[in-house]
mmCIF file with all atom_site columns, C-alpha atoms in Angstrom:
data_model
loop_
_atom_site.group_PDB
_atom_site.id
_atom_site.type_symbol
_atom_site.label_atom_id
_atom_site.label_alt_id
_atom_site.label_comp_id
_atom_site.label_asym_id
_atom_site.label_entity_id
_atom_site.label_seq_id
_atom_site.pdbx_PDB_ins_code
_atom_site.Cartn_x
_atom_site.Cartn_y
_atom_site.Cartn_z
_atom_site.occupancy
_atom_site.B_iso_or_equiv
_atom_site.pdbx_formal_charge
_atom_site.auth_seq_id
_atom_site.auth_comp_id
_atom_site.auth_asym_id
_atom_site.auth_atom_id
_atom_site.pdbx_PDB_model_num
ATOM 1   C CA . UNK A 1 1   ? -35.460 -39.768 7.358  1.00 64.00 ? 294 UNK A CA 1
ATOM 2   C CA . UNK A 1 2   ? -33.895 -37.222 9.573  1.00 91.00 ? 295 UNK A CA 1
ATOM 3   C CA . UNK A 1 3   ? -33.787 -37.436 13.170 1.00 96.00 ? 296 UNK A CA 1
ATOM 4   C CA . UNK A 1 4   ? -31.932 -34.546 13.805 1.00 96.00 ? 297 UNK A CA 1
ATOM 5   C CA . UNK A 1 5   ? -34.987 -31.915 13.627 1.00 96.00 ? 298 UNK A CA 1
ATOM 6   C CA . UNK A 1 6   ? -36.558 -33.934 16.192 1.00 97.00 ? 299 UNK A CA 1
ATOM 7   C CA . UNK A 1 7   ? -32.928 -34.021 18.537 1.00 97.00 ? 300 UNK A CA 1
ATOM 8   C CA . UNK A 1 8   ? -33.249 -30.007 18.245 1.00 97.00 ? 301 UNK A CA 1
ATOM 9   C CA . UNK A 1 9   ? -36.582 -29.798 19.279 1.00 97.00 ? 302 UNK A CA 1
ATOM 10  C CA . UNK A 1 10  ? -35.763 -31.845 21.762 1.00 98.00 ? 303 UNK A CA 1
ATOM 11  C CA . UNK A 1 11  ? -32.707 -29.953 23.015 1.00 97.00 ? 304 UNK A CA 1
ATOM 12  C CA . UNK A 1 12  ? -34.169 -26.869 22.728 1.00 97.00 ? 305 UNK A CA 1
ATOM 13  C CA . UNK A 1 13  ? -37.089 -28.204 25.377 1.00 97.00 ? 306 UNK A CA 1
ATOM 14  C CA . UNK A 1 14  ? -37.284 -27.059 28.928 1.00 96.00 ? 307 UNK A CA 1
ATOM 15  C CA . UNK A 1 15  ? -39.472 -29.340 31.324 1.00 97.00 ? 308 UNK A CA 1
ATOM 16  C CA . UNK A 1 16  ? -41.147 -28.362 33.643 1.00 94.00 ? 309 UNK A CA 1
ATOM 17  C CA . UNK A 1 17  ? -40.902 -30.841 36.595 1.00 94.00 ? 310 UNK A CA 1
ATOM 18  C CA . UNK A 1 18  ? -38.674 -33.812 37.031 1.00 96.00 ? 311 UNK A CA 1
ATOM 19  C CA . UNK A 1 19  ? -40.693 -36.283 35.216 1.00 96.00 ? 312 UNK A CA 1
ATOM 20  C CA . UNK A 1 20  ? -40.137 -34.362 32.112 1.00 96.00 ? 313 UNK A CA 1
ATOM 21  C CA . UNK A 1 21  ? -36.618 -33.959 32.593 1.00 97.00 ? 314 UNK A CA 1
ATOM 22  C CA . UNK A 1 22  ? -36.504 -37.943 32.824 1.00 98.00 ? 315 UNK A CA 1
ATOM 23  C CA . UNK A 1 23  ? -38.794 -37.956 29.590 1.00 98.00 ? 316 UNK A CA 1
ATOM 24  C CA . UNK A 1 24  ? -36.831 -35.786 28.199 1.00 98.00 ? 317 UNK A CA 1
ATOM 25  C CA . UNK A 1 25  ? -33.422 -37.604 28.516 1.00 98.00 ? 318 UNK A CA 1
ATOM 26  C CA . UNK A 1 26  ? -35.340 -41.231 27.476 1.00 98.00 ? 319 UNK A CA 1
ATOM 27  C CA . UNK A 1 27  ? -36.476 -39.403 24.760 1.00 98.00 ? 320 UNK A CA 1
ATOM 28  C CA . UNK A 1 28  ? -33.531 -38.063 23.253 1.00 98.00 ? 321 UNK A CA 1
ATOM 29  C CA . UNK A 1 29  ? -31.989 -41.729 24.204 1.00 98.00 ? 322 UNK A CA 1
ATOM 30  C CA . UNK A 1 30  ? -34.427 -43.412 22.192 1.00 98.00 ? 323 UNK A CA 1
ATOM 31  C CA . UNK A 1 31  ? -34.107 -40.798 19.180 1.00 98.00 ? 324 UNK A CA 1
ATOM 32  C CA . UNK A 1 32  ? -30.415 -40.809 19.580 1.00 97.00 ? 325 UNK A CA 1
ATOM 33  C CA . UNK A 1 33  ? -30.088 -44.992 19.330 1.00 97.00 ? 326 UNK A CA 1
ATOM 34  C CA . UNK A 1 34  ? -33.182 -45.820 17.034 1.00 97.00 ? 327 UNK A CA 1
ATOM 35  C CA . UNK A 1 35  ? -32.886 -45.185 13.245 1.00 96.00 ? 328 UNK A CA 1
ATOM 36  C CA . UNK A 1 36  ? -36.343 -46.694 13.342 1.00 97.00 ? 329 UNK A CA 1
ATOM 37  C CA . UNK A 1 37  ? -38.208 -44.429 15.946 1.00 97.00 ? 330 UNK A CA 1
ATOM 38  C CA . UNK A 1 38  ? -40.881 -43.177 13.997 1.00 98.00 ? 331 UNK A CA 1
ATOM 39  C CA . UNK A 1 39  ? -41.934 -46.630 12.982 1.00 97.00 ? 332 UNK A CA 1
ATOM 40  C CA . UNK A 1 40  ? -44.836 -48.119 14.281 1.00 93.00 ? 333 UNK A CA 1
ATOM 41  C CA . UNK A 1 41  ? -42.674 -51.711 13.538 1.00 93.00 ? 334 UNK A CA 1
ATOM 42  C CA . UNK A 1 42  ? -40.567 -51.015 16.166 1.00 95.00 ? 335 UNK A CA 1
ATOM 43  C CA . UNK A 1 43  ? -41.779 -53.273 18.739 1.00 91.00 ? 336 UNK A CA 1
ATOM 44  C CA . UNK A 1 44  ? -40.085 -51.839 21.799 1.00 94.00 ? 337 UNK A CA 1
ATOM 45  C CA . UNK A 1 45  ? -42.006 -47.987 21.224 1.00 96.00 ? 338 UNK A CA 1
ATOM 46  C CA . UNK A 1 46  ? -42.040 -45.717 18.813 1.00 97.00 ? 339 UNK A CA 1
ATOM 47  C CA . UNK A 1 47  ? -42.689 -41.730 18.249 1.00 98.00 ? 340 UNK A CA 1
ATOM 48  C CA . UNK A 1 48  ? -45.968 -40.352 18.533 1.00 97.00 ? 341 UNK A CA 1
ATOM 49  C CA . UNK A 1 49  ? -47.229 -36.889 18.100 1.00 98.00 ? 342 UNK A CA 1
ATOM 50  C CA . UNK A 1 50  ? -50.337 -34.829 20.254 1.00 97.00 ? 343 UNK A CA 1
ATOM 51  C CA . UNK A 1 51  ? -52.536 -32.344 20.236 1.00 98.00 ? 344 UNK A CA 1
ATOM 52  C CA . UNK A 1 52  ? -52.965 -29.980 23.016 1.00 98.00 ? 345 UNK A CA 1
ATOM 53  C CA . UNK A 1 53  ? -56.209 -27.997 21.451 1.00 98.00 ? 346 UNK A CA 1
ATOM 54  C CA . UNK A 1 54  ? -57.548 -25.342 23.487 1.00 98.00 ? 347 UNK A CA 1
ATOM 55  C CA . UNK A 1 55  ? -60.446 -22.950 23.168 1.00 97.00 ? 348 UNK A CA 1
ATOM 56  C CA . UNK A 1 56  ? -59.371 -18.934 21.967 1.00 95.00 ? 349 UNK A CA 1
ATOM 57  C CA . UNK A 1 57  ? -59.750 -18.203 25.479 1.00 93.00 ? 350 UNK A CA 1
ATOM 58  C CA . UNK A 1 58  ? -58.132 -21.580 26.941 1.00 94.00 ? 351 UNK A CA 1
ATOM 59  C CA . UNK A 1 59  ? -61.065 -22.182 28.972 1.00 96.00 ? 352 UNK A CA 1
ATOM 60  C CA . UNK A 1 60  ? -61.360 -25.533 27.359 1.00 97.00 ? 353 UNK A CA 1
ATOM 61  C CA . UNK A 1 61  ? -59.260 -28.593 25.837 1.00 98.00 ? 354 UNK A CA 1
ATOM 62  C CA . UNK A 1 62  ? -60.555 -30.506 23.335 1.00 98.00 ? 355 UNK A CA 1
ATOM 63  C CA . UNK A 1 63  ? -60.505 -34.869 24.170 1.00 97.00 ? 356 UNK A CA 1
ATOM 64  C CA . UNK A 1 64  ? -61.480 -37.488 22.238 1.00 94.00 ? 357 UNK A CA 1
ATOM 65  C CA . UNK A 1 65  ? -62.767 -40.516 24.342 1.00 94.00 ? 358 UNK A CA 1
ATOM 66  C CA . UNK A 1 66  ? -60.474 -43.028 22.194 1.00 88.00 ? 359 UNK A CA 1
ATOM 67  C CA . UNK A 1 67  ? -62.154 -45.940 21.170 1.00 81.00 ? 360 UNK A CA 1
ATOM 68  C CA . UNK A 1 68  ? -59.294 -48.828 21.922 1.00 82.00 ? 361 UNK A CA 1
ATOM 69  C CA . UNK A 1 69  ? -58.259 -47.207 25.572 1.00 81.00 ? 362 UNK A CA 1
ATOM 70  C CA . UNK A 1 70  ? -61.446 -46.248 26.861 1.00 87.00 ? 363 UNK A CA 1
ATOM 71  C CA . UNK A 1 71  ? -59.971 -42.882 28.315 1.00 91.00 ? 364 UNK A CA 1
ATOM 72  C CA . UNK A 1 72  ? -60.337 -39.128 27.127 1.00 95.00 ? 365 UNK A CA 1
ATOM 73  C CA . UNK A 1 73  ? -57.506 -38.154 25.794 1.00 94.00 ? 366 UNK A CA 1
ATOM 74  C CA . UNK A 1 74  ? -55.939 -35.442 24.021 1.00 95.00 ? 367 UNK A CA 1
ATOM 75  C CA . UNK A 1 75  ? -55.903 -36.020 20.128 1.00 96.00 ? 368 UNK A CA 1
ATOM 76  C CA . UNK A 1 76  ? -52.794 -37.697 18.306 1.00 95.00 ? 369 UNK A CA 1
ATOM 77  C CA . UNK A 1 77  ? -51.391 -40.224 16.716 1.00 94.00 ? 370 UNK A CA 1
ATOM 78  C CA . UNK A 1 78  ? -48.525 -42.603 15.212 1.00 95.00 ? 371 UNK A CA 1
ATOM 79  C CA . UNK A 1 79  ? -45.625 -40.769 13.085 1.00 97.00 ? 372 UNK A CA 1
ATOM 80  C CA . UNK A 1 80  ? -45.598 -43.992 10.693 1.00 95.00 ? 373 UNK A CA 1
ATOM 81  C CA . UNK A 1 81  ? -42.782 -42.910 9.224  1.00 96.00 ? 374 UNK A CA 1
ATOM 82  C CA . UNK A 1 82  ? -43.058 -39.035 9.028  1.00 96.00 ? 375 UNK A CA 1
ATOM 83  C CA . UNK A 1 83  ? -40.189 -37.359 10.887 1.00 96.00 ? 376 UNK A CA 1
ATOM 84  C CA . UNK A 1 84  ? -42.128 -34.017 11.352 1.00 97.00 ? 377 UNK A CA 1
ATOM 85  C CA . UNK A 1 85  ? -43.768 -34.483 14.497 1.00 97.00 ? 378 UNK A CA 1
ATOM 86  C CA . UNK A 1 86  ? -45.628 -30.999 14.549 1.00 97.00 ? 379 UNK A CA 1
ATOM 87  C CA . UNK A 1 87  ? -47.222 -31.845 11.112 1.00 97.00 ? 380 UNK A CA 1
ATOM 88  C CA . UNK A 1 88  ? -48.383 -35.362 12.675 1.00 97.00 ? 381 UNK A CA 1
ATOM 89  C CA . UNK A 1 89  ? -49.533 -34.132 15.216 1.00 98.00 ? 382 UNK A CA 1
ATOM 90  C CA . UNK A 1 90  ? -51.967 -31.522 13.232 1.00 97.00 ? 383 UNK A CA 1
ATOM 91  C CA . UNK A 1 91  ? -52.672 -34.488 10.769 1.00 96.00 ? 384 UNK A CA 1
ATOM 92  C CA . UNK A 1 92  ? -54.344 -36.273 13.301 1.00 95.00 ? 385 UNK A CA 1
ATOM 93  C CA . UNK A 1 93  ? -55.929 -33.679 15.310 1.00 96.00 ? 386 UNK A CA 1
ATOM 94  C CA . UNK A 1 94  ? -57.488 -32.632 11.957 1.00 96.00 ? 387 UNK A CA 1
ATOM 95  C CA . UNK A 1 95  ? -58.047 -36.018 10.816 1.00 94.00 ? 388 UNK A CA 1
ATOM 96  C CA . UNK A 1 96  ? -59.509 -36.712 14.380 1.00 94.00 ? 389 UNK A CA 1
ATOM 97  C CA . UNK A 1 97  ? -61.778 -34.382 14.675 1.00 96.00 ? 390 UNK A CA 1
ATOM 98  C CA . UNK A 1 98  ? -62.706 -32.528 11.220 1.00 95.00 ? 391 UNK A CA 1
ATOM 99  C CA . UNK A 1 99  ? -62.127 -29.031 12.362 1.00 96.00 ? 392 UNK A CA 1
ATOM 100 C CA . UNK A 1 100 ? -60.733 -26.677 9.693  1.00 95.00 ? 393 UNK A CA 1
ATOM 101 C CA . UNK A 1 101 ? -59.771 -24.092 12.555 1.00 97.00 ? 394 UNK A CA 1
ATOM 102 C CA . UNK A 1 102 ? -56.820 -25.647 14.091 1.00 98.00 ? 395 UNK A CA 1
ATOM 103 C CA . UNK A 1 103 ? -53.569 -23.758 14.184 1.00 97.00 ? 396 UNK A CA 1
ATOM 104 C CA . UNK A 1 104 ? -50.485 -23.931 15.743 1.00 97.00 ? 397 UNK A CA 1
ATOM 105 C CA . UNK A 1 105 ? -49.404 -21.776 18.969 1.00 96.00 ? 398 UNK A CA 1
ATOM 106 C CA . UNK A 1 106 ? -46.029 -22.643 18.825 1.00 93.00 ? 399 UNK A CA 1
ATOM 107 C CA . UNK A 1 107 ? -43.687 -24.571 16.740 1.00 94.00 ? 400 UNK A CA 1
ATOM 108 C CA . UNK A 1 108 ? -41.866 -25.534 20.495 1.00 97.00 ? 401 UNK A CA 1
ATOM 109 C CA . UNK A 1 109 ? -42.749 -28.780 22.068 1.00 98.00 ? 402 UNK A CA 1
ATOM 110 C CA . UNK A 1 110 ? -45.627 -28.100 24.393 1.00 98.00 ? 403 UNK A CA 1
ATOM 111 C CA . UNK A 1 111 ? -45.082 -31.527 26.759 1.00 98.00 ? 404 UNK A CA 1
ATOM 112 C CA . UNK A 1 112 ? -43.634 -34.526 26.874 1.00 98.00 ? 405 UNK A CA 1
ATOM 113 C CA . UNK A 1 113 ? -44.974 -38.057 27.979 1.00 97.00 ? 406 UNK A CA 1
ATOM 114 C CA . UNK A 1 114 ? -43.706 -41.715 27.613 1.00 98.00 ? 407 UNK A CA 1
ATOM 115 C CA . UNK A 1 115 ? -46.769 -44.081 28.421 1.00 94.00 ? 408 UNK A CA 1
ATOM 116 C CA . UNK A 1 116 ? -47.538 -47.622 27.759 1.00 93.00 ? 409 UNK A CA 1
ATOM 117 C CA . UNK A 1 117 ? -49.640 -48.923 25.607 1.00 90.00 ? 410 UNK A CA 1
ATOM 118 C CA . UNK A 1 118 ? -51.301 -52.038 26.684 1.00 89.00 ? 411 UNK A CA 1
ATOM 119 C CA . UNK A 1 119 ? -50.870 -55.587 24.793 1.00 90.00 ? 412 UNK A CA 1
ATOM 120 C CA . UNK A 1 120 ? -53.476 -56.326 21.874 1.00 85.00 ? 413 UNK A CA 1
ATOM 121 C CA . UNK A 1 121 ? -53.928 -59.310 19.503 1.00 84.00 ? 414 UNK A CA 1
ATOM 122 C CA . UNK A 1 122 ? -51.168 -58.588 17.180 1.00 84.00 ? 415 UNK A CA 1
ATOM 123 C CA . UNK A 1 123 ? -48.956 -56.369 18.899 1.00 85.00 ? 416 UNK A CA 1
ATOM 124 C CA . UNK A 1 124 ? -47.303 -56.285 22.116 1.00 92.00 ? 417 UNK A CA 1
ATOM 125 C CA . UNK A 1 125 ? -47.460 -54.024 25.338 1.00 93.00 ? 418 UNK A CA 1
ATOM 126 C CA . UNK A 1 126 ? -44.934 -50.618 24.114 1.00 95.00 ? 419 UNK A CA 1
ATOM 127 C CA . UNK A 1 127 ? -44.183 -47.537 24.261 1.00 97.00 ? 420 UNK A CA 1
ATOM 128 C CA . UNK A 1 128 ? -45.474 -44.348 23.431 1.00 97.00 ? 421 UNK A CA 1
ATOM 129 C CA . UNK A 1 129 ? -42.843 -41.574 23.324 1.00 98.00 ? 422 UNK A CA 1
ATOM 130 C CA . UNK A 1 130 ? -45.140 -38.672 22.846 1.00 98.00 ? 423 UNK A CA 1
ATOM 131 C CA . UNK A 1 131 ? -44.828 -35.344 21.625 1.00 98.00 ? 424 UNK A CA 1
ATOM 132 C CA . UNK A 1 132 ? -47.131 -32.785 22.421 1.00 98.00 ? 425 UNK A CA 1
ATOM 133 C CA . UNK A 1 133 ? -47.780 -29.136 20.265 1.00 98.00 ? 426 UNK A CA 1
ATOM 134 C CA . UNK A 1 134 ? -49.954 -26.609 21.675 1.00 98.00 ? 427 UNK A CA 1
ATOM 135 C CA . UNK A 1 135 ? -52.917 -25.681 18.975 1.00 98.00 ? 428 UNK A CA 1
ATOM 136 C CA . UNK A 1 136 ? -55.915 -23.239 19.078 1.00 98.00 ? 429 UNK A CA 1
ATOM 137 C CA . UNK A 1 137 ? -59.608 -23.918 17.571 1.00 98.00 ? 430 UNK A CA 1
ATOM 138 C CA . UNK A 1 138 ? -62.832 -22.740 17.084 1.00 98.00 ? 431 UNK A CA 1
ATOM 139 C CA . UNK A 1 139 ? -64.894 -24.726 19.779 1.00 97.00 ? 432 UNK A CA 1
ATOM 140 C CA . UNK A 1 140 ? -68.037 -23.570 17.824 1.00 97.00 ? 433 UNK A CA 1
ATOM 141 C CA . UNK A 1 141 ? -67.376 -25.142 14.590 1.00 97.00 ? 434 UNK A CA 1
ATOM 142 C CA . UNK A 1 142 ? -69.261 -28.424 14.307 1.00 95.00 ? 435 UNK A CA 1
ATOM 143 C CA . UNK A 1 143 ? -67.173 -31.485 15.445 1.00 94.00 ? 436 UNK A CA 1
ATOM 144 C CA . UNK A 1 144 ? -67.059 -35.115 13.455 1.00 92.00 ? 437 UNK A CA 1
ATOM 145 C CA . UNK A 1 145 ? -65.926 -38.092 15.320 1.00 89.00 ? 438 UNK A CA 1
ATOM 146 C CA . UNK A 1 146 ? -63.940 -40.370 13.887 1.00 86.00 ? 439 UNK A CA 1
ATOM 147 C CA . UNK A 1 147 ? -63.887 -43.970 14.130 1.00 83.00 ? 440 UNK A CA 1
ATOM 148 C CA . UNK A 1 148 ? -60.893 -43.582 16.451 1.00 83.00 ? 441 UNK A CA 1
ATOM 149 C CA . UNK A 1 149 ? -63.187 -42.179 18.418 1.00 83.00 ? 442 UNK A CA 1
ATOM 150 C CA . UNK A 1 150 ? -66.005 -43.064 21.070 1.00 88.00 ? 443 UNK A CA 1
ATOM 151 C CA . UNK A 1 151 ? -67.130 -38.936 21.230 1.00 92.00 ? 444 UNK A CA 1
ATOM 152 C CA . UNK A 1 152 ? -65.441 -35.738 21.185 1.00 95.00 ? 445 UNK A CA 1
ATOM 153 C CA . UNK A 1 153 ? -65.951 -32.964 23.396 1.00 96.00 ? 446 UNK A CA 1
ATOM 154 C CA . UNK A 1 154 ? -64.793 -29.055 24.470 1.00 98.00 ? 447 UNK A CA 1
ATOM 155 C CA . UNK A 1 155 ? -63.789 -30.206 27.912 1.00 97.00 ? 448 UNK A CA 1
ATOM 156 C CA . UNK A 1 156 ? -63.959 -26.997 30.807 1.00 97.00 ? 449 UNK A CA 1
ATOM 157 C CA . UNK A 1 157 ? -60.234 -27.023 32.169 1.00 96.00 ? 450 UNK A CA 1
ATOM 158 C CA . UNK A 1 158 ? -61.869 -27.582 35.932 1.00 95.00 ? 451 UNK A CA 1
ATOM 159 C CA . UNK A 1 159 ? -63.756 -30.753 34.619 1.00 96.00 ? 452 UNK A CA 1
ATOM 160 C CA . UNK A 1 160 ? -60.599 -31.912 32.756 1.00 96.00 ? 453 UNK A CA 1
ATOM 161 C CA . UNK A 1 161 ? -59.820 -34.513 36.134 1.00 94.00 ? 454 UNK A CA 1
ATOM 162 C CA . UNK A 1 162 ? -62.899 -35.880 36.298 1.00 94.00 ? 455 UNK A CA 1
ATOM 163 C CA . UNK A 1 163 ? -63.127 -36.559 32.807 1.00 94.00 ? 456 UNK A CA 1
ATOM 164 C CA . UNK A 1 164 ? -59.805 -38.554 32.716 1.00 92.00 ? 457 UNK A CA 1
ATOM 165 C CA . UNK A 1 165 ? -59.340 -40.023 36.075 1.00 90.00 ? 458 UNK A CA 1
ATOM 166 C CA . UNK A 1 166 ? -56.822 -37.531 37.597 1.00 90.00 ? 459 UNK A CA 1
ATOM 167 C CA . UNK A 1 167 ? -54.354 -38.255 34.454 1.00 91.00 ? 460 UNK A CA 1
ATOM 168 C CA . UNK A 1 168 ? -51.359 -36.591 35.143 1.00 94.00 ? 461 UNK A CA 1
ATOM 169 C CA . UNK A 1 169 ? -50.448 -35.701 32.166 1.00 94.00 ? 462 UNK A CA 1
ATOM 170 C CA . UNK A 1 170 ? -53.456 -34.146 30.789 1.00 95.00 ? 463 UNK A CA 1
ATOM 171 C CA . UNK A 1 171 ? -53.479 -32.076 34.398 1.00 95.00 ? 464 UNK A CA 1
ATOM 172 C CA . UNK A 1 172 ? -49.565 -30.981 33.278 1.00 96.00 ? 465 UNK A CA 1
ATOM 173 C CA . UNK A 1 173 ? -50.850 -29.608 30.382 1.00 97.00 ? 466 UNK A CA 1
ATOM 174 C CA . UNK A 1 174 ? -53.509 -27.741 31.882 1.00 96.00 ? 467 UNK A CA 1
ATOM 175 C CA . UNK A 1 175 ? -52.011 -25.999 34.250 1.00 94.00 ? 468 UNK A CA 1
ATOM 176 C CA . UNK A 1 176 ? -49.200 -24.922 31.606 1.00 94.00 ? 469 UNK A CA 1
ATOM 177 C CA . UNK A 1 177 ? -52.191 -23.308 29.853 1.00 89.00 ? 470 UNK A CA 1
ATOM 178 C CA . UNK A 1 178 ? -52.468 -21.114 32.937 1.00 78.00 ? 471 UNK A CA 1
ATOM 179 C CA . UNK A 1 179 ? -48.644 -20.017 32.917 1.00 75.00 ? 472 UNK A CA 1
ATOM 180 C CA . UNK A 1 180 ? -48.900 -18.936 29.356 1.00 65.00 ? 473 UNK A CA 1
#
């Protein structure tokens, strides 16, 4: 599997404040010196792809309260493999929540994030290099949590901090909705 779409995406990305510009150069690091980076078997991290999804009128974000972390979150998952990002990132957002409506805004990088994820019984404390892609739904079409899943919810962008503890991330992503 190619990296190279991924390194162009990449490239192509501006950030938007100096943690993404660090995220952005570990992330092209990471691409750059891991054949395996979109395998979840690579122990040290691997890629993972997001779901910004906002309302028509980006009023709201749709989170899932994920079932392992206990946090709201936006919706996404492991590329296991698959090398386009943008379509994992719409797998699981569709998989995730069961909406039909989702569509792409852009087929740019939205935001970028390396987090942790915390040790379990089989594998050990990582990393998550995330990729995030801005979509658009429907927030009236009837949502179907998934066993990933603790509840889903249309999320007001002024309740989005309150909902996931001031995450800094999430809050990035908001307020890029507002420069759009």
């Amino acid at each position: 599997m190619s990296r190279q779409p991924l390194l162009t995406l990449l490239e192509k990305y501006t950030p938007t404040d100096q943690e993404e510009i660090l995220f952005k150069e570990d992330l092209i690091s990471f691409v750059q010196n891991h054949s395996s980076c979109f395998e979840r078997t690579l122990l040290k991290g691997h890629i993972t792809g997001s779901a910004w999804i906002i309302n028509k009128d980006c009023t709201k974000a749709l989170l899932t309260h994920h079932s392992k972390l206990d946090r709201w979150l936006q919706l996404g998952g492991h590329a296991d493999g698959n090398s386009d990002v943008i379509g994992v990132a719409l797998k699981e957002a569709r998989e995730e929540s069961g909406l039909n409506s989702i569509r792409i805004v852009s087929g740019e990088i939205f935001d970028l994030d390396i987090h942790s994820i915390p040790e379990r019984k089989n594998e050990p404390r990582h990393l998550h290099y995330d990729l995030r892609f801005l979509f658009k739904a429907d927030e009236h079409e009837t949502l179907h949590v998934s066993s990933e899943s603790k509840n889903l919810k249309w999320i007001a962008m002024n309740d989005l901090s309150k909902y996931t503890q001031h995450n800094k991330s999430i809050l990035r992503m908001k307020e890029k909705c507002y420069k759009r």
